[in-house]
């Protein structure tokens, strides 16, 4: 019987689907990743694995798993997986695109408005009993209305984000590896060079995946070019940003604030300097975290595993660009 490893606790209704045909080994913790040595041990005789972005799939894992046919990643991003290596060994890699697009764009939008209108600071202000009177500039923030918004990464999430901007009378610019006609014609997004995007935007939203091209894209020279009242939002991957450069930019007032749903090291160290800044909002990588969307992501992983183990093409295979 094929053996499926599930590296995080998922609802029983999904496990039951897998158990109809396979032996399933699920790590029974919802909030703690499966320890690496246990993962390496259990994958030895597995034919499929259902993983999250906490699991790094490298040559050690692949060498350890001679029977593995499919790796189903519960994420759209797949920078945790050496996809070329897996594919060179005949292992299918799948991800969860589309099903999380709207939820992730919605979180990015929430984060942008939260930073712009200083919502976290305002809530602390009330909770701490500092609210003594109305004041002309009390917690005055920044308007999204009438602003220029620059989207870096115009994939599905970038487009869903641009669509949400329509009601705010913004001018939308974008930069992407390739031009996106849909974004230009249907959403009125203007394609601009990267430097134009960072120099002219009031809000800069990064939705880009982590690739060799995007790694450390937001570095010191980039933050220096931004407007001093710009707000930077990252819902892509942490390593797209040089965090030291971001901290310097915030300390030197080269930008006004930032909102991050993703960090280079997750979870963040509690001593991280970004946690001490009032104009920074950090979230624990919850872009796609609505119950409906997480259910859809899990179901898609289950479907992909079932299809591959039945010699059918998966619904959402990862395909590497040349
Ligand atoms: C993704 O899907 O890549 C997210 O970052 C995890 O929800």
Tab-separated table of C-alpha atoms and ligand atoms in Angstrom:
chain	number	residue	atom	x	y	z
A	1	UNK	CA	0.000	0.000	0.000
A	2	UNK	CA	1.285	3.486	-0.852
A	3	UNK	CA	2.335	5.520	2.155
A	4	UNK	CA	1.519	9.232	2.402
A	5	UNK	CA	3.300	11.502	4.888
A	6	UNK	CA	1.427	14.577	6.059
A	7	UNK	CA	3.769	16.905	7.917
A	8	UNK	CA	1.200	18.945	9.795
A	9	UNK	CA	-2.118	18.225	11.490
A	10	UNK	CA	-4.941	18.784	9.017
A	11	UNK	CA	-8.670	18.201	9.540
A	12	UNK	CA	-9.751	14.601	9.798
A	13	UNK	CA	-12.122	14.892	6.811
A	14	UNK	CA	-9.074	15.216	4.529
A	15	UNK	CA	-7.146	12.418	6.202
A	16	UNK	CA	-10.166	10.146	5.733
A	17	UNK	CA	-10.080	10.786	1.995
A	18	UNK	CA	-6.460	9.671	1.842
A	19	UNK	CA	-7.010	6.721	4.152
A	20	UNK	CA	-9.522	5.208	1.733
A	21	UNK	CA	-6.610	4.140	-0.452
A	22	UNK	CA	-3.351	4.785	1.385
A	23	UNK	CA	-1.535	4.294	4.603
A	24	UNK	CA	-1.274	7.771	6.099
A	25	UNK	CA	1.254	9.022	8.602
A	26	UNK	CA	0.295	12.484	9.870
A	27	UNK	CA	2.405	14.578	12.245
A	28	UNK	CA	-0.168	15.367	14.899
A	29	UNK	CA	0.789	18.976	15.699
A	30	UNK	CA	-1.025	21.932	14.175
A	31	UNK	CA	1.439	24.620	15.210
A	32	UNK	CA	4.787	22.840	15.346
A	33	UNK	CA	6.570	21.493	12.301
A	34	UNK	CA	7.605	17.860	12.186
A	35	UNK	CA	11.223	17.643	13.407
A	36	UNK	CA	13.609	17.241	10.507
A	37	UNK	CA	15.057	13.893	11.655
A	38	UNK	CA	11.581	12.467	12.066
A	39	UNK	CA	10.624	13.708	8.619
A	40	UNK	CA	13.749	12.115	7.135
A	41	UNK	CA	12.965	8.857	8.873
A	42	UNK	CA	9.319	8.705	7.862
A	43	UNK	CA	9.894	9.634	4.247
A	44	UNK	CA	12.146	6.616	3.647
A	45	UNK	CA	9.282	4.386	2.504
A	46	UNK	CA	6.778	7.103	1.482
A	47	UNK	CA	5.360	7.397	-2.023
A	48	UNK	CA	3.794	10.803	-1.412
A	49	UNK	CA	4.264	13.683	0.949
A	50	UNK	CA	2.023	16.569	1.846
A	51	UNK	CA	4.247	19.355	3.112
A	52	UNK	CA	4.121	22.991	4.149
A	53	UNK	CA	6.659	25.737	3.641
A	54	UNK	CA	8.328	24.705	6.931
A	55	UNK	CA	9.809	21.652	5.226
A	56	UNK	CA	12.923	22.134	3.156
A	57	UNK	CA	13.106	19.603	0.356
A	58	UNK	CA	16.753	19.260	-0.613
A	59	UNK	CA	19.108	16.506	-1.753
A	60	UNK	CA	19.143	14.929	1.727
A	61	UNK	CA	15.378	14.422	1.604
A	62	UNK	CA	15.303	13.307	-2.011
A	63	UNK	CA	18.183	10.837	-1.525
A	64	UNK	CA	16.366	9.412	1.458
A	65	UNK	CA	13.105	8.782	-0.421
A	66	UNK	CA	13.608	6.332	-3.291
A	67	UNK	CA	9.876	5.573	-3.637
A	68	UNK	CA	8.656	9.153	-3.627
A	69	UNK	CA	6.371	10.010	-6.548
A	70	UNK	CA	4.793	13.290	-5.501
A	71	UNK	CA	5.480	16.244	-3.228
A	72	UNK	CA	2.353	18.343	-2.628
A	73	UNK	CA	3.290	21.739	-1.211
A	74	UNK	CA	0.518	23.521	0.695
A	75	UNK	CA	1.523	26.920	-0.705
A	76	UNK	CA	1.718	28.647	-4.038
A	77	UNK	CA	5.379	29.544	-3.434
A	78	UNK	CA	7.799	26.643	-3.725
A	79	UNK	CA	11.166	28.143	-2.811
A	80	UNK	CA	11.380	25.540	-0.007
A	81	UNK	CA	11.763	22.803	-2.615
A	82	UNK	CA	14.640	21.959	-4.945
A	83	UNK	CA	12.181	21.429	-7.781
A	84	UNK	CA	14.763	20.697	-10.498
A	85	UNK	CA	16.331	17.990	-8.390
A	86	UNK	CA	12.950	16.432	-7.541
A	87	UNK	CA	11.890	16.498	-11.175
A	88	UNK	CA	15.198	15.024	-12.313
A	89	UNK	CA	14.376	12.022	-10.093
A	90	UNK	CA	10.913	11.717	-11.624
A	91	UNK	CA	9.098	13.205	-8.614
A	92	UNK	CA	6.108	15.408	-9.384
A	93	UNK	CA	5.939	18.645	-7.403
A	94	UNK	CA	2.619	20.424	-6.966
A	95	UNK	CA	1.568	23.695	-5.348
A	96	UNK	CA	-1.691	25.537	-4.606
A	97	UNK	CA	-2.092	28.451	-7.021
A	98	UNK	CA	-5.406	30.284	-7.707
A	99	UNK	CA	-7.307	29.006	-4.656
A	100	UNK	CA	-5.515	31.487	-2.366
A	101	UNK	CA	-5.311	34.497	-4.671
A	102	UNK	CA	-8.197	36.593	-3.353
A	103	UNK	CA	-7.544	35.821	0.304
A	104	UNK	CA	-3.885	36.782	0.002
A	105	UNK	CA	-4.646	40.003	-1.880
A	106	UNK	CA	-7.195	40.850	0.798
A	107	UNK	CA	-4.602	40.404	3.543
A	108	UNK	CA	-2.130	42.584	1.632
A	109	UNK	CA	-4.750	45.275	1.292
A	110	UNK	CA	-5.625	45.054	4.971
A	111	UNK	CA	-1.952	45.359	5.892
A	112	UNK	CA	-1.475	48.366	3.627
A	113	UNK	CA	-4.412	50.251	5.146
A	114	UNK	CA	-3.411	49.183	8.646
A	115	UNK	CA	0.032	50.760	8.242
A	116	UNK	CA	-1.282	53.804	6.351
A	117	UNK	CA	-3.897	54.622	8.987
A	118	UNK	CA	-1.731	53.582	11.949
A	119	UNK	CA	-4.374	51.184	13.195
A	120	UNK	CA	-2.126	49.129	15.470
A	121	UNK	CA	-0.665	52.241	17.093
A	122	UNK	CA	-4.171	53.667	17.516
A	123	UNK	CA	-5.456	50.507	19.133
A	124	UNK	CA	-2.526	50.436	21.577
A	125	UNK	CA	-3.146	54.101	22.314
A	126	UNK	CA	-6.696	53.359	23.380
A	127	UNK	CA	-5.791	50.180	25.285
A	128	UNK	CA	-3.046	51.986	27.220
A	129	UNK	CA	-5.476	54.663	28.350
A	130	UNK	CA	-3.658	57.454	26.471
A	131	UNK	CA	-6.837	58.741	24.817
A	132	UNK	CA	-7.474	62.013	26.649
A	133	UNK	CA	-9.094	64.192	23.973
A	134	UNK	CA	-9.653	64.597	20.272
A	135	UNK	CA	-6.655	66.371	18.724
A	136	UNK	CA	-6.173	67.875	15.263
A	137	UNK	CA	-3.326	65.560	14.218
A	138	UNK	CA	-3.821	62.699	16.624
A	139	UNK	CA	-2.481	59.551	14.914
A	140	UNK	CA	-2.778	61.228	11.518
A	141	UNK	CA	-1.785	58.802	8.780
A	142	UNK	CA	-1.609	58.657	5.023
A	143	UNK	CA	-4.394	58.482	2.430
A	144	UNK	CA	-4.571	55.651	-0.026
A	145	UNK	CA	-7.158	57.702	-1.921
A	146	UNK	CA	-5.557	59.654	-4.806
A	147	UNK	CA	-2.155	58.046	-4.247
A	148	UNK	CA	0.254	56.254	-6.560
A	149	UNK	CA	0.536	52.549	-5.882
A	150	UNK	CA	3.389	50.428	-7.259
A	151	UNK	CA	2.949	46.671	-7.451
A	152	UNK	CA	6.078	44.573	-7.797
A	153	UNK	CA	4.974	41.197	-9.149
A	154	UNK	CA	1.900	41.186	-11.388
A	155	UNK	CA	0.852	37.549	-11.101
A	156	UNK	CA	-2.564	36.434	-9.892
A	157	UNK	CA	-2.142	38.083	-6.482
A	158	UNK	CA	-0.805	41.320	-7.981
A	159	UNK	CA	-3.834	41.498	-10.264
A	160	UNK	CA	-6.277	40.762	-7.444
A	161	UNK	CA	-4.595	43.539	-5.485
A	162	UNK	CA	-4.848	45.981	-8.408
A	163	UNK	CA	-8.540	45.140	-8.780
A	164	UNK	CA	-9.121	46.059	-5.156
A	165	UNK	CA	-7.553	49.481	-5.748
A	166	UNK	CA	-10.229	50.471	-8.212
A	167	UNK	CA	-12.440	52.128	-5.645
A	168	UNK	CA	-9.663	54.337	-4.293
A	169	UNK	CA	-8.933	56.546	-7.285
A	170	UNK	CA	-5.303	55.503	-7.273
A	171	UNK	CA	-2.803	55.523	-10.092
A	172	UNK	CA	-1.522	51.965	-10.363
A	173	UNK	CA	1.945	51.177	-11.687
A	174	UNK	CA	3.538	47.772	-11.833
A	175	UNK	CA	6.777	46.051	-12.587
A	176	UNK	CA	7.052	42.398	-13.505
A	177	UNK	CA	9.435	40.094	-15.345
A	178	UNK	CA	7.006	40.072	-18.265
A	179	UNK	CA	4.289	42.524	-19.148
A	180	UNK	CA	0.747	41.645	-18.251
A	181	UNK	CA	-1.785	42.837	-20.817
A	182	UNK	CA	-4.755	41.936	-18.629
A	183	UNK	CA	-3.448	44.189	-15.844
A	184	UNK	CA	-2.874	47.000	-18.309
A	185	UNK	CA	-6.080	46.764	-20.317
A	186	UNK	CA	-8.599	45.648	-17.698
A	187	UNK	CA	-7.139	47.099	-14.519
A	188	UNK	CA	-5.501	50.226	-15.872
A	189	UNK	CA	-2.106	49.336	-14.404
A	190	UNK	CA	0.797	51.108	-16.055
A	191	UNK	CA	3.936	49.075	-16.746
A	192	UNK	CA	7.034	50.981	-15.606
A	193	UNK	CA	10.730	50.187	-15.117
A	194	UNK	CA	11.589	49.052	-11.595
A	195	UNK	CA	13.356	52.319	-10.752
A	196	UNK	CA	10.326	54.371	-11.782
A	197	UNK	CA	8.123	52.181	-9.614
A	198	UNK	CA	10.184	52.671	-6.487
A	199	UNK	CA	10.899	56.354	-7.055
A	200	UNK	CA	7.322	57.457	-7.713
A	201	UNK	CA	5.078	55.207	-5.636
A	202	UNK	CA	3.423	56.274	-2.394
A	203	UNK	CA	2.753	52.626	-1.607
A	204	UNK	CA	4.963	49.803	-2.847
A	205	UNK	CA	3.518	46.320	-2.653
A	206	UNK	CA	5.718	43.300	-3.177
A	207	UNK	CA	3.857	40.140	-4.186
A	208	UNK	CA	6.839	38.528	-5.914
A	209	UNK	CA	7.913	34.927	-5.349
A	210	UNK	CA	11.462	34.193	-4.243
A	211	UNK	CA	13.724	33.394	-7.178
A	212	UNK	CA	17.382	34.075	-7.920
A	213	UNK	CA	16.195	37.210	-9.712
A	214	UNK	CA	14.113	38.566	-6.822
A	215	UNK	CA	16.377	37.580	-3.899
A	216	UNK	CA	17.441	40.776	-2.053
A	217	UNK	CA	15.743	42.898	-4.703
A	218	UNK	CA	14.769	45.479	-2.093
A	219	UNK	CA	18.214	46.502	-0.902
A	220	UNK	CA	19.839	49.701	0.344
A	221	UNK	CA	19.980	51.583	-2.984
A	222	UNK	CA	16.330	50.674	-3.628
A	223	UNK	CA	15.082	51.957	-0.274
A	224	UNK	CA	17.177	55.109	-0.730
A	225	UNK	CA	15.346	55.851	-3.952
A	226	UNK	CA	11.881	55.568	-2.412
A	227	UNK	CA	9.864	58.614	-1.384
A	228	UNK	CA	10.451	59.557	2.229
A	229	UNK	CA	6.735	59.121	2.942
A	230	UNK	CA	6.439	55.822	1.065
A	231	UNK	CA	4.954	52.753	2.710
A	232	UNK	CA	6.405	49.367	1.806
A	233	UNK	CA	4.327	46.179	2.029
A	234	UNK	CA	5.651	42.656	1.510
A	235	UNK	CA	3.299	39.702	1.048
A	236	UNK	CA	5.643	37.734	-1.247
A	237	UNK	CA	8.660	36.165	0.435
A	238	UNK	CA	10.928	37.568	3.145
A	239	UNK	CA	14.203	37.017	1.337
A	240	UNK	CA	13.143	39.416	-1.425
A	241	UNK	CA	14.039	42.104	1.111
A	242	UNK	CA	17.419	42.908	2.647
A	243	UNK	CA	16.081	43.430	6.172
A	244	UNK	CA	19.156	45.309	7.372
A	245	UNK	CA	18.618	47.806	4.546
A	246	UNK	CA	14.932	48.055	5.443
A	247	UNK	CA	15.739	48.748	9.098
A	248	UNK	CA	18.246	51.449	8.079
A	249	UNK	CA	15.714	53.016	5.722
A	250	UNK	CA	13.120	53.189	8.504
A	251	UNK	CA	15.604	54.509	11.054
A	252	UNK	CA	16.951	57.124	8.618
A	253	UNK	CA	13.394	58.096	7.645
A	254	UNK	CA	14.033	57.211	4.013
A	255	UNK	CA	10.585	55.602	4.055
A	256	UNK	CA	7.618	56.185	6.351
A	257	UNK	CA	6.583	52.696	7.358
A	258	UNK	CA	6.181	49.094	6.360
A	259	UNK	CA	3.959	46.073	6.711
A	260	UNK	CA	5.411	42.585	6.419
A	261	UNK	CA	3.529	39.308	6.299
A	262	UNK	CA	6.723	37.454	5.402
A	263	UNK	CA	10.226	37.574	6.874
A	264	UNK	CA	13.621	36.173	6.059
A	265	UNK	CA	13.516	34.063	9.192
A	266	UNK	CA	10.132	32.787	10.299
A	267	UNK	CA	9.119	32.906	13.057
A	268	UNK	CA	10.776	36.237	13.819
A	269	UNK	CA	13.250	36.496	16.718
A	270	UNK	CA	11.696	38.538	19.500
A	271	UNK	CA	14.857	40.670	19.591
A	272	UNK	CA	14.407	41.707	15.956
A	273	UNK	CA	14.742	45.532	15.642
A	274	UNK	CA	11.658	45.749	13.410
A	275	UNK	CA	9.510	44.697	16.363
A	276	UNK	CA	10.472	47.862	18.214
A	277	UNK	CA	9.283	50.283	15.547
A	278	UNK	CA	5.844	51.892	15.801
A	279	UNK	CA	5.566	52.391	12.052
A	280	UNK	CA	6.059	48.700	11.295
A	281	UNK	CA	3.365	46.028	11.345
A	282	UNK	CA	4.520	42.411	11.293
A	283	UNK	CA	2.151	39.502	10.704
A	284	UNK	CA	2.934	35.785	11.095
A	285	UNK	CA	2.686	34.783	7.415
A	286	UNK	CA	-1.119	34.623	7.300
A	287	UNK	CA	-1.689	35.799	3.710
A	288	UNK	CA	-3.851	32.846	2.721
A	289	UNK	CA	-5.233	32.186	6.187
A	290	UNK	CA	-8.989	32.134	5.880
A	291	UNK	CA	-10.696	28.886	6.830
A	292	UNK	CA	-12.266	28.513	3.387
A	293	UNK	CA	-8.999	29.089	1.571
A	294	UNK	CA	-6.970	26.831	3.830
A	295	UNK	CA	-9.576	24.096	3.244
A	296	UNK	CA	-9.211	24.614	-0.489
A	297	UNK	CA	-5.428	24.439	-0.286
A	298	UNK	CA	-5.542	21.202	1.695
A	299	UNK	CA	-8.092	19.681	-0.680
A	300	UNK	CA	-5.949	20.606	-3.666
A	301	UNK	CA	-2.939	18.876	-2.097
A	302	UNK	CA	-5.039	15.775	-1.415
A	303	UNK	CA	-6.354	15.793	-5.004
A	304	UNK	CA	-2.876	16.205	-6.439
A	305	UNK	CA	-1.529	13.303	-4.393
A	306	UNK	CA	-4.455	11.073	-5.316
A	307	UNK	CA	-4.152	11.861	-8.986
A	308	UNK	CA	-0.415	11.240	-9.192
A	309	UNK	CA	-0.685	7.978	-7.270
A	310	UNK	CA	-3.400	6.956	-9.746
A	311	UNK	CA	-1.128	7.748	-12.684
A	312	UNK	CA	-3.127	10.815	-13.649
A	313	UNK	CA	-1.723	14.304	-14.233
A	314	UNK	CA	-1.920	16.479	-11.118
A	315	UNK	CA	-4.246	19.477	-11.139
A	316	UNK	CA	-1.545	22.021	-10.342
A	317	UNK	CA	1.962	20.814	-11.141
A	318	UNK	CA	4.865	23.185	-10.544
A	319	UNK	CA	6.429	24.033	-13.870
A	320	UNK	CA	9.790	25.703	-13.882
A	321	UNK	CA	10.498	28.421	-16.409
A	322	UNK	CA	13.521	27.740	-18.576
B	1	LIG	C1	2.058	30.657	-0.221
B	1	LIG	O1	1.056	30.039	-0.579
B	1	LIG	O2	3.112	30.659	-0.860
B	1	LIG	C2	1.937	31.367	1.060
B	1	LIG	O3	3.012	32.126	1.353
B	1	LIG	C3	1.561	30.400	2.156
B	1	LIG	O4	0.221	30.619	2.361
